[in-house]
């Protein structure tokens, strides 16, 4: 646990770029890498996401924001060692939208090589 797999510069560039979620118009998956990004998403979702900065920086967790028209609506935490989803939450830690979950998960698998299926 805590050991980050080797990521090439091409994979890293892909990981840092917001990705359109296929089949969901206006939805993107955005990797969260900075204090500012975490604070913005935590503020929008009204949760403690900004408390994960040290884990993101030291590589023990990966965080993604699901955005609709540029506004964060959900956050996903992935364990980089196991490539499994640890948490997937909406505003105020509500469960994610089940209607959009499959399309988002498919994009997450492609972008970050997350092992499917994600936890419910």
CSV table of N, CA and C in Angstrom, one decimal, residues 21-87:
chain,number,residue,atom,x,y,z
A,21,UNK,N,-16.6,12.5,-20.8
A,21,UNK,CA,-17.2,11.2,-20.5
A,21,UNK,C,-18.1,10.9,-21.7
A,22,UNK,N,-17.7,9.8,-22.3
A,22,UNK,CA,-18.5,9.4,-23.5
A,22,UNK,C,-19.9,9.1,-23.2
A,23,UNK,N,-20.9,9.6,-24.0
A,23,UNK,CA,-22.3,9.3,-23.8
A,23,UNK,C,-22.9,10.3,-22.8
A,24,UNK,N,-22.2,11.2,-22.2
A,24,UNK,CA,-22.8,12.1,-21.2
A,24,UNK,C,-22.3,13.5,-21.7
A,25,UNK,N,-23.2,14.2,-22.4
A,25,UNK,CA,-22.9,15.5,-22.9
A,25,UNK,C,-22.6,16.5,-21.8
A,26,UNK,N,-21.5,17.2,-21.9
A,26,UNK,CA,-21.1,18.2,-20.9
A,26,UNK,C,-20.4,17.7,-19.7
A,27,UNK,N,-20.2,16.4,-19.6
A,27,UNK,CA,-19.5,15.7,-18.4
A,27,UNK,C,-18.0,15.5,-18.7
A,28,UNK,N,-17.2,15.8,-17.7
A,28,UNK,CA,-15.8,15.5,-17.8
A,28,UNK,C,-15.3,14.9,-16.5
A,29,UNK,N,-14.2,14.2,-16.6
A,29,UNK,CA,-13.5,13.6,-15.4
A,29,UNK,C,-12.2,14.4,-15.3
A,30,UNK,N,-12.0,15.0,-14.2
A,30,UNK,CA,-10.8,15.9,-14.0
A,30,UNK,C,-10.0,15.4,-12.8
A,31,UNK,N,-8.7,15.0,-13.1
A,31,UNK,CA,-7.8,14.6,-12.0
A,31,UNK,C,-7.5,15.8,-11.1
A,32,UNK,N,-7.5,15.6,-9.8
A,32,UNK,CA,-7.3,16.6,-8.8
A,32,UNK,C,-5.8,16.5,-8.3
A,33,UNK,N,-5.0,17.5,-8.6
A,33,UNK,CA,-3.6,17.4,-8.3
A,33,UNK,C,-3.1,18.5,-7.4
A,34,UNK,N,-3.9,19.6,-7.2
A,34,UNK,CA,-3.3,20.7,-6.4
A,34,UNK,C,-4.3,21.1,-5.2
A,35,UNK,N,-3.7,21.9,-4.3
A,35,UNK,CA,-4.4,22.4,-3.2
A,35,UNK,C,-5.7,23.2,-3.7
A,36,UNK,N,-5.4,24.0,-4.7
A,36,UNK,CA,-6.5,24.9,-5.2
A,36,UNK,C,-7.6,24.0,-5.8
A,37,UNK,N,-7.3,23.0,-6.6
A,37,UNK,CA,-8.3,22.1,-7.2
A,37,UNK,C,-9.1,21.4,-6.1
A,38,UNK,N,-8.4,20.9,-5.1
A,38,UNK,CA,-9.1,20.2,-4.0
A,38,UNK,C,-10.0,21.1,-3.2
A,39,UNK,N,-9.5,22.3,-2.9
A,39,UNK,CA,-10.3,23.3,-2.2
A,39,UNK,C,-11.6,23.7,-3.0
A,40,UNK,N,-11.4,23.9,-4.3
A,40,UNK,CA,-12.6,24.2,-5.1
A,40,UNK,C,-13.6,23.1,-5.1
A,41,UNK,N,-13.2,21.9,-5.3
A,41,UNK,CA,-14.1,20.8,-5.4
A,41,UNK,C,-14.7,20.5,-4.0
A,42,UNK,N,-13.9,20.6,-2.9
A,42,UNK,CA,-14.4,20.4,-1.6
A,42,UNK,C,-15.5,21.5,-1.2
A,43,UNK,N,-15.2,22.7,-1.6
A,43,UNK,CA,-16.2,23.8,-1.4
A,43,UNK,C,-17.5,23.5,-2.2
A,44,UNK,N,-17.4,23.1,-3.4
A,44,UNK,CA,-18.6,22.8,-4.2
A,44,UNK,C,-19.4,21.7,-3.7
A,45,UNK,N,-18.7,20.6,-3.3
A,45,UNK,CA,-19.4,19.4,-2.9
A,45,UNK,C,-19.7,19.4,-1.4
A,46,UNK,N,-19.2,20.4,-0.7
A,46,UNK,CA,-19.4,20.5,0.8
A,46,UNK,C,-18.9,19.3,1.5
A,47,UNK,N,-17.7,18.9,1.3
A,47,UNK,CA,-17.1,17.8,2.0
A,47,UNK,C,-15.6,18.1,2.4
A,48,UNK,N,-14.9,17.1,2.8
A,48,UNK,CA,-13.5,17.3,3.4
A,48,UNK,C,-12.5,16.9,2.4
A,49,UNK,N,-12.8,16.9,1.1
A,49,UNK,CA,-11.8,16.5,0.0
A,49,UNK,C,-10.5,17.3,0.2
A,50,UNK,N,-10.5,18.5,0.6
A,50,UNK,CA,-9.2,19.3,0.7
A,50,UNK,C,-8.3,18.7,1.7
A,51,UNK,N,-8.8,17.9,2.6
A,51,UNK,CA,-7.9,17.3,3.6
A,51,UNK,C,-7.0,16.1,3.1
A,52,UNK,N,-7.2,15.8,1.8
A,52,UNK,CA,-6.5,14.7,1.2
A,52,UNK,C,-5.2,15.2,0.4
A,53,UNK,N,-4.9,16.4,0.5
A,53,UNK,CA,-3.7,17.0,-0.2
A,53,UNK,C,-2.4,16.2,0.0
A,54,UNK,N,-2.1,15.9,1.3
A,54,UNK,CA,-0.8,15.2,1.5
A,54,UNK,C,-0.8,13.8,0.9
A,55,UNK,N,-1.9,13.2,0.9
A,55,UNK,CA,-2.0,11.8,0.3
A,55,UNK,C,-1.9,11.9,-1.2
A,56,UNK,N,-2.4,13.0,-1.8
A,56,UNK,CA,-2.3,13.1,-3.3
A,56,UNK,C,-0.8,13.4,-3.6
A,57,UNK,N,-0.2,14.3,-2.9
A,57,UNK,CA,1.2,14.7,-3.1
A,57,UNK,C,2.1,13.6,-2.9
A,58,UNK,N,1.9,12.7,-1.9
A,58,UNK,CA,2.9,11.6,-1.7
A,58,UNK,C,2.5,10.4,-2.5
A,59,UNK,N,1.4,10.4,-3.3
A,59,UNK,CA,1.1,9.3,-4.2
A,59,UNK,C,0.3,8.2,-3.6
A,60,UNK,N,-0.2,8.4,-2.4
A,60,UNK,CA,-1.0,7.2,-1.8
A,60,UNK,C,-2.5,7.2,-2.1
A,61,UNK,N,-2.9,8.3,-2.8
A,61,UNK,CA,-4.3,8.3,-3.3
A,61,UNK,C,-4.3,9.1,-4.6
A,62,UNK,N,-5.3,8.8,-5.4
A,62,UNK,CA,-5.6,9.6,-6.6
A,62,UNK,C,-7.0,10.1,-6.5
A,63,UNK,N,-7.3,11.3,-6.9
A,63,UNK,CA,-8.6,11.9,-6.8
A,63,UNK,C,-9.0,12.5,-8.1
A,64,UNK,N,-10.3,12.3,-8.4
A,64,UNK,CA,-10.9,12.8,-9.6
A,64,UNK,C,-12.2,13.5,-9.3
A,65,UNK,N,-12.5,14.6,-10.0
A,65,UNK,CA,-13.8,15.2,-9.9
A,65,UNK,C,-14.6,14.9,-11.2
A,66,UNK,N,-15.9,14.5,-11.0
A,66,UNK,CA,-16.8,14.4,-12.1
A,66,UNK,C,-17.4,15.8,-12.2
A,67,UNK,N,-17.3,16.4,-13.4
A,67,UNK,CA,-17.9,17.7,-13.6
A,67,UNK,C,-19.0,17.7,-14.6
A,68,UNK,N,-20.0,18.5,-14.4
A,68,UNK,CA,-21.0,18.7,-15.4
A,68,UNK,C,-21.0,20.2,-15.8
A,69,UNK,N,-20.7,20.5,-17.0
A,69,UNK,CA,-20.6,21.9,-17.5
A,69,UNK,C,-19.5,22.6,-16.7
A,70,UNK,N,-18.5,21.9,-16.3
A,70,UNK,CA,-17.4,22.6,-15.5
A,70,UNK,C,-17.6,22.6,-14.0
A,71,UNK,N,-18.8,22.2,-13.5
A,71,UNK,CA,-19.1,22.3,-12.1
A,71,UNK,C,-18.9,20.9,-11.5
A,72,UNK,N,-18.1,20.7,-10.4
A,72,UNK,CA,-18.0,19.4,-9.8
A,72,UNK,C,-19.3,19.0,-9.2
A,73,UNK,N,-19.6,17.7,-9.5
A,73,UNK,CA,-20.8,17.1,-8.9
A,73,UNK,C,-20.6,15.8,-8.1
A,74,UNK,N,-19.4,15.2,-8.3
A,74,UNK,CA,-19.0,14.0,-7.6
A,74,UNK,C,-17.5,14.0,-7.5
A,75,UNK,N,-17.0,13.2,-6.5
A,75,UNK,CA,-15.6,13.0,-6.4
A,75,UNK,C,-15.3,11.5,-6.2
A,76,UNK,N,-14.2,11.1,-6.8
A,76,UNK,CA,-13.8,9.7,-6.8
A,76,UNK,C,-12.4,9.6,-6.2
A,77,UNK,N,-12.2,8.7,-5.3
A,77,UNK,CA,-10.9,8.4,-4.7
A,77,UNK,C,-10.5,7.0,-5.2
A,78,UNK,N,-9.2,6.9,-5.7
A,78,UNK,CA,-8.7,5.6,-6.2
A,78,UNK,C,-7.4,5.3,-5.5
A,79,UNK,N,-7.2,4.1,-5.1
A,79,UNK,CA,-6.0,3.6,-4.5
A,79,UNK,C,-5.0,3.3,-5.6
A,80,UNK,N,-3.9,4.0,-5.8
A,80,UNK,CA,-3.0,3.8,-6.9
A,80,UNK,C,-2.3,2.4,-6.8
A,81,UNK,N,-2.1,1.9,-5.7
A,81,UNK,CA,-1.5,0.6,-5.5
A,81,UNK,C,-2.4,-0.6,-6.0
A,82,UNK,N,-3.6,-0.5,-5.7
A,82,UNK,CA,-4.6,-1.6,-6.1
A,82,UNK,C,-5.4,-1.2,-7.3
A,83,UNK,N,-5.4,0.1,-7.7
A,83,UNK,CA,-6.2,0.6,-8.8
A,83,UNK,C,-7.7,0.3,-8.6
A,84,UNK,N,-8.1,0.4,-7.3
A,84,UNK,CA,-9.5,0.2,-7.0
A,84,UNK,C,-10.1,1.5,-6.5
A,85,UNK,N,-11.4,1.7,-6.7
A,85,UNK,CA,-12.1,2.8,-6.2
A,85,UNK,C,-12.3,2.6,-4.7
A,86,UNK,N,-11.9,3.6,-3.9
A,86,UNK,CA,-12.0,3.6,-2.5
A,86,UNK,C,-13.3,4.3,-2.1
A,87,UNK,N,-13.6,5.4,-2.7
A,87,UNK,CA,-14.8,6.2,-2.4
A,87,UNK,C,-15.3,6.9,-3.7
